[in-house]
Amino acid sequence: MPRPILGGRLLEKLVSRTHILAQAKTRSGWTSGFHGPRQTLLNRAMSSSTSEATQPKLHTFVIWAPDYTDEGAFGRRMEVRAEHLRTAKLNEESGYVTKISGPLITPESLEPGATKKLVGSMLLVRGTSVEDVFAKVQTDVYWTNRVWDREKLVISPIIINADI
């Protein structure tokens, strides 16, 4: 297992063990700090690694969400579709949903002149974990109004190999 990048207190402990950590006298008393050219680099490394540590790493996930197939499923979808699309737009603006998402359709929908029959959703989203993405899915109106089939919905990490 790879070792994590050093940051914050761990870096400070390592540096103090190598006697690079210095004490600086200020008006209010002694404060820890790094001084000199070499120590300035350590200060920068420590502050950037600390800010990176507070920013969780985002991964890409695919959500495959087929709809329920009962008699009222399509009606439930249409009832809340406008709200779902408004939320999807906000999620796209926030960076959660990528620009690659949309409804699943039946193969028959591809025929010339055929009506597009919506049977689910596919979304590429950004999140820190499957659990993080699932928590967000559970707030979607398609989930709360039983449009998406809760037993068949799949969330999986994905690597995108091409720009679409």
mmCIF file of C-alpha atoms in Angstrom:
data_model
loop_
_atom_site.group_PDB
_atom_site.id
_atom_site.type_symbol
_atom_site.label_atom_id
_atom_site.label_comp_id
_atom_site.label_asym_id
_atom_site.label_seq_id
_atom_site.Cartn_x
_atom_site.Cartn_y
_atom_site.Cartn_z
ATOM 1 C CA MET A 1 0.000 0.000 0.000
ATOM 2 C CA PRO A 2 1.472 3.401 -0.945
ATOM 3 C CA ARG A 3 2.345 5.754 1.862
ATOM 4 C CA PRO A 4 0.293 8.944 2.110
ATOM 5 C CA ILE A 5 1.838 12.287 1.227
ATOM 6 C CA LEU A 6 3.178 13.914 4.344
ATOM 7 C CA GLY A 7 1.308 16.940 5.547
ATOM 8 C CA GLY A 8 0.284 18.924 8.580
ATOM 9 C CA ARG A 9 1.382 17.504 11.937
ATOM 10 C CA LEU A 10 3.075 14.471 10.408
ATOM 11 C CA LEU A 11 5.381 16.703 8.354
ATOM 12 C CA GLU A 12 6.002 18.930 11.371
ATOM 13 C CA LYS A 13 6.999 15.898 13.482
ATOM 14 C CA LEU A 14 9.322 14.645 10.761
ATOM 15 C CA VAL A 15 10.920 18.047 10.344
ATOM 16 C CA SER A 16 11.347 18.567 14.094
ATOM 17 C CA ARG A 17 13.046 15.183 14.339
ATOM 18 C CA THR A 18 15.574 16.272 11.739
ATOM 19 C CA HIS A 19 16.126 19.514 13.662
ATOM 20 C CA ILE A 20 15.016 21.788 10.842
ATOM 21 C CA LEU A 21 12.086 23.158 12.796
ATOM 22 C CA ALA A 22 13.054 26.420 14.422
ATOM 23 C CA GLN A 23 11.449 28.582 17.037
ATOM 24 C CA ALA A 24 10.787 32.197 16.099
ATOM 25 C CA LYS A 25 10.415 34.903 18.689
ATOM 26 C CA THR A 26 7.443 37.202 18.151
ATOM 27 C CA ARG A 27 6.068 39.989 20.292
ATOM 28 C CA SER A 28 3.519 37.658 21.814
ATOM 29 C CA GLY A 29 5.971 34.863 22.488
ATOM 30 C CA TRP A 30 7.536 31.884 20.809
ATOM 31 C CA THR A 31 5.904 30.349 17.730
ATOM 32 C CA SER A 32 6.907 27.376 15.676
ATOM 33 C CA GLY A 33 8.041 28.105 12.158
ATOM 34 C CA PHE A 34 10.553 27.298 9.480
ATOM 35 C CA HIS A 35 13.217 29.847 8.571
ATOM 36 C CA GLY A 36 15.811 30.222 5.821
ATOM 37 C CA PRO A 37 15.641 29.130 2.158
ATOM 38 C CA ARG A 38 15.386 25.414 2.871
ATOM 39 C CA GLN A 39 12.815 25.921 5.576
ATOM 40 C CA THR A 40 10.724 28.233 3.345
ATOM 41 C CA LEU A 41 10.278 25.305 0.964
ATOM 42 C CA LEU A 42 9.160 23.171 3.888
ATOM 43 C CA ASN A 43 6.690 25.878 4.953
ATOM 44 C CA ARG A 44 5.216 25.898 1.452
ATOM 45 C CA ALA A 45 5.063 22.107 1.327
ATOM 46 C CA MET A 46 3.370 21.985 4.696
ATOM 47 C CA SER A 47 0.762 24.642 3.858
ATOM 48 C CA SER A 48 -0.025 23.215 0.404
ATOM 49 C CA SER A 49 -0.248 19.645 1.666
ATOM 50 C CA THR A 50 -2.498 20.802 4.481
ATOM 51 C CA SER A 51 -4.856 22.551 2.046
ATOM 52 C CA GLU A 52 -4.758 19.534 -0.289
ATOM 53 C CA ALA A 53 -5.607 17.294 2.655
ATOM 54 C CA THR A 54 -8.723 19.352 3.369
ATOM 55 C CA GLN A 55 -9.872 18.984 -0.253
ATOM 56 C CA PRO A 56 -11.221 15.445 -0.784
ATOM 57 C CA LYS A 57 -10.147 13.707 -3.989
ATOM 58 C CA LEU A 58 -12.996 13.441 -6.458
ATOM 59 C CA HIS A 59 -13.495 10.355 -8.591
ATOM 60 C CA THR A 60 -15.805 9.696 -11.525
ATOM 61 C CA PHE A 61 -18.735 7.318 -11.065
ATOM 62 C CA VAL A 62 -21.362 5.978 -13.421
ATOM 63 C CA ILE A 63 -24.921 5.721 -12.147
ATOM 64 C CA TRP A 64 -27.046 3.218 -14.078
ATOM 65 C CA ALA A 65 -30.598 3.746 -12.886
ATOM 66 C CA PRO A 66 -33.297 1.732 -14.667
ATOM 67 C CA ASP A 67 -36.863 2.747 -13.906
ATOM 68 C CA TYR A 68 -39.417 0.541 -12.216
ATOM 69 C CA THR A 69 -41.510 -1.337 -14.784
ATOM 70 C CA ASP A 70 -44.880 -1.241 -13.038
ATOM 71 C CA GLU A 71 -47.926 0.341 -14.690
ATOM 72 C CA GLY A 72 -47.469 3.752 -12.989
ATOM 73 C CA ALA A 73 -43.678 4.102 -13.338
ATOM 74 C CA PHE A 74 -43.680 6.266 -16.472
ATOM 75 C CA GLY A 75 -46.393 8.513 -15.005
ATOM 76 C CA ARG A 76 -44.331 9.034 -11.825
ATOM 77 C CA ARG A 77 -41.312 9.927 -13.996
ATOM 78 C CA MET A 78 -43.271 12.539 -15.948
ATOM 79 C CA GLU A 79 -44.829 14.022 -12.773
ATOM 80 C CA VAL A 80 -41.453 14.956 -11.295
ATOM 81 C CA ARG A 81 -39.325 15.266 -14.449
ATOM 82 C CA ALA A 82 -39.226 19.096 -14.421
ATOM 83 C CA GLU A 83 -38.004 19.094 -10.796
ATOM 84 C CA HIS A 84 -35.432 16.387 -11.595
ATOM 85 C CA LEU A 85 -34.099 18.428 -14.541
ATOM 86 C CA ARG A 86 -33.867 21.620 -12.430
ATOM 87 C CA THR A 87 -31.895 19.750 -9.774
ATOM 88 C CA ALA A 88 -29.728 18.106 -12.442
ATOM 89 C CA LYS A 89 -28.853 21.549 -13.839
ATOM 90 C CA LEU A 90 -27.834 22.779 -10.371
ATOM 91 C CA ASN A 91 -25.809 19.599 -9.825
ATOM 92 C CA GLU A 92 -24.058 20.154 -13.153
ATOM 93 C CA GLU A 93 -23.243 23.759 -12.242
ATOM 94 C CA SER A 94 -21.799 22.596 -8.904
ATOM 95 C CA GLY A 95 -19.588 20.037 -10.663
ATOM 96 C CA TYR A 96 -21.310 16.960 -9.215
ATOM 97 C CA VAL A 97 -22.988 15.846 -12.449
ATOM 98 C CA THR A 98 -20.839 15.902 -15.573
ATOM 99 C CA LYS A 99 -22.176 16.992 -18.933
ATOM 100 C CA ILE A 100 -22.602 13.322 -19.823
ATOM 101 C CA SER A 101 -25.956 12.128 -18.563
ATOM 102 C CA GLY A 102 -29.384 11.389 -19.902
ATOM 103 C CA PRO A 103 -32.357 9.064 -20.113
ATOM 104 C CA LEU A 104 -32.096 5.409 -21.081
ATOM 105 C CA ILE A 105 -34.359 4.454 -23.979
ATOM 106 C CA THR A 106 -35.586 1.157 -25.418
ATOM 107 C CA PRO A 107 -33.911 -0.302 -28.540
ATOM 108 C CA GLU A 108 -37.212 0.194 -30.387
ATOM 109 C CA SER A 109 -36.878 3.932 -29.725
ATOM 110 C CA LEU A 110 -34.036 4.023 -32.267
ATOM 111 C CA GLU A 111 -36.326 3.179 -35.188
ATOM 112 C CA PRO A 112 -37.075 6.086 -37.561
ATOM 113 C CA GLY A 113 -40.191 7.935 -36.421
ATOM 114 C CA ALA A 114 -40.494 5.911 -33.209
ATOM 115 C CA THR A 115 -41.499 7.582 -29.962
ATOM 116 C CA LYS A 116 -38.640 7.644 -27.479
ATOM 117 C CA LYS A 117 -39.615 5.418 -24.558
ATOM 118 C CA LEU A 118 -37.730 6.500 -21.420
ATOM 119 C CA VAL A 119 -36.833 3.554 -19.194
ATOM 120 C CA GLY A 120 -34.150 4.874 -16.844
ATOM 121 C CA SER A 121 -31.211 7.235 -16.425
ATOM 122 C CA MET A 122 -27.437 7.183 -16.855
ATOM 123 C CA LEU A 123 -25.247 9.779 -15.194
ATOM 124 C CA LEU A 124 -21.532 10.350 -14.877
ATOM 125 C CA VAL A 125 -20.913 12.135 -11.589
ATOM 126 C CA ARG A 126 -17.997 13.284 -9.434
ATOM 127 C CA GLY A 127 -17.772 12.206 -5.803
ATOM 128 C CA THR A 128 -15.405 11.046 -3.088
ATOM 129 C CA SER A 129 -16.828 7.527 -2.710
ATOM 130 C CA VAL A 130 -19.658 5.208 -3.716
ATOM 131 C CA GLU A 131 -21.304 6.022 -0.376
ATOM 132 C CA ASP A 132 -21.042 9.764 -1.068
ATOM 133 C CA VAL A 133 -22.664 9.319 -4.488
ATOM 134 C CA PHE A 134 -25.365 7.005 -3.103
ATOM 135 C CA ALA A 135 -26.262 9.588 -0.444
ATOM 136 C CA LYS A 136 -26.707 12.154 -3.222
ATOM 137 C CA VAL A 137 -28.792 9.706 -5.304
ATOM 138 C CA GLN A 138 -31.146 9.248 -2.357
ATOM 139 C CA THR A 139 -31.974 12.980 -2.450
ATOM 140 C CA ASP A 140 -32.989 12.881 -6.130
ATOM 141 C CA VAL A 141 -36.712 13.166 -6.797
ATOM 142 C CA TYR A 142 -36.514 10.106 -9.084
ATOM 143 C CA TRP A 143 -35.356 8.110 -6.051
ATOM 144 C CA THR A 144 -37.776 9.585 -3.526
ATOM 145 C CA ASN A 145 -40.774 9.208 -5.886
ATOM 146 C CA ARG A 146 -39.896 5.611 -6.778
ATOM 147 C CA VAL A 147 -39.066 6.249 -10.431
ATOM 148 C CA TRP A 148 -35.650 4.575 -10.281
ATOM 149 C CA ASP A 149 -35.720 0.882 -9.390
ATOM 150 C CA ARG A 150 -33.931 0.766 -6.037
ATOM 151 C CA GLU A 151 -32.996 -2.907 -6.455
ATOM 152 C CA LYS A 152 -31.426 -2.435 -9.897
ATOM 153 C CA LEU A 153 -29.658 0.921 -9.531
ATOM 154 C CA VAL A 154 -25.877 0.569 -9.906
ATOM 155 C CA ILE A 155 -23.152 3.008 -8.861
ATOM 156 C CA SER A 156 -19.643 2.140 -9.987
ATOM 157 C CA PRO A 157 -16.322 3.966 -10.214
ATOM 158 C CA ILE A 158 -15.312 4.434 -13.835
ATOM 159 C CA ILE A 159 -12.253 5.570 -15.743
ATOM 160 C CA ILE A 160 -13.101 7.585 -18.831
ATOM 161 C CA ASN A 161 -10.540 6.838 -21.537
ATOM 162 C CA ALA A 162 -11.688 9.368 -24.106
ATOM 163 C CA ASP A 163 -13.109 12.837 -24.377
ATOM 164 C CA ILE A 164 -16.672 12.606 -25.625
#
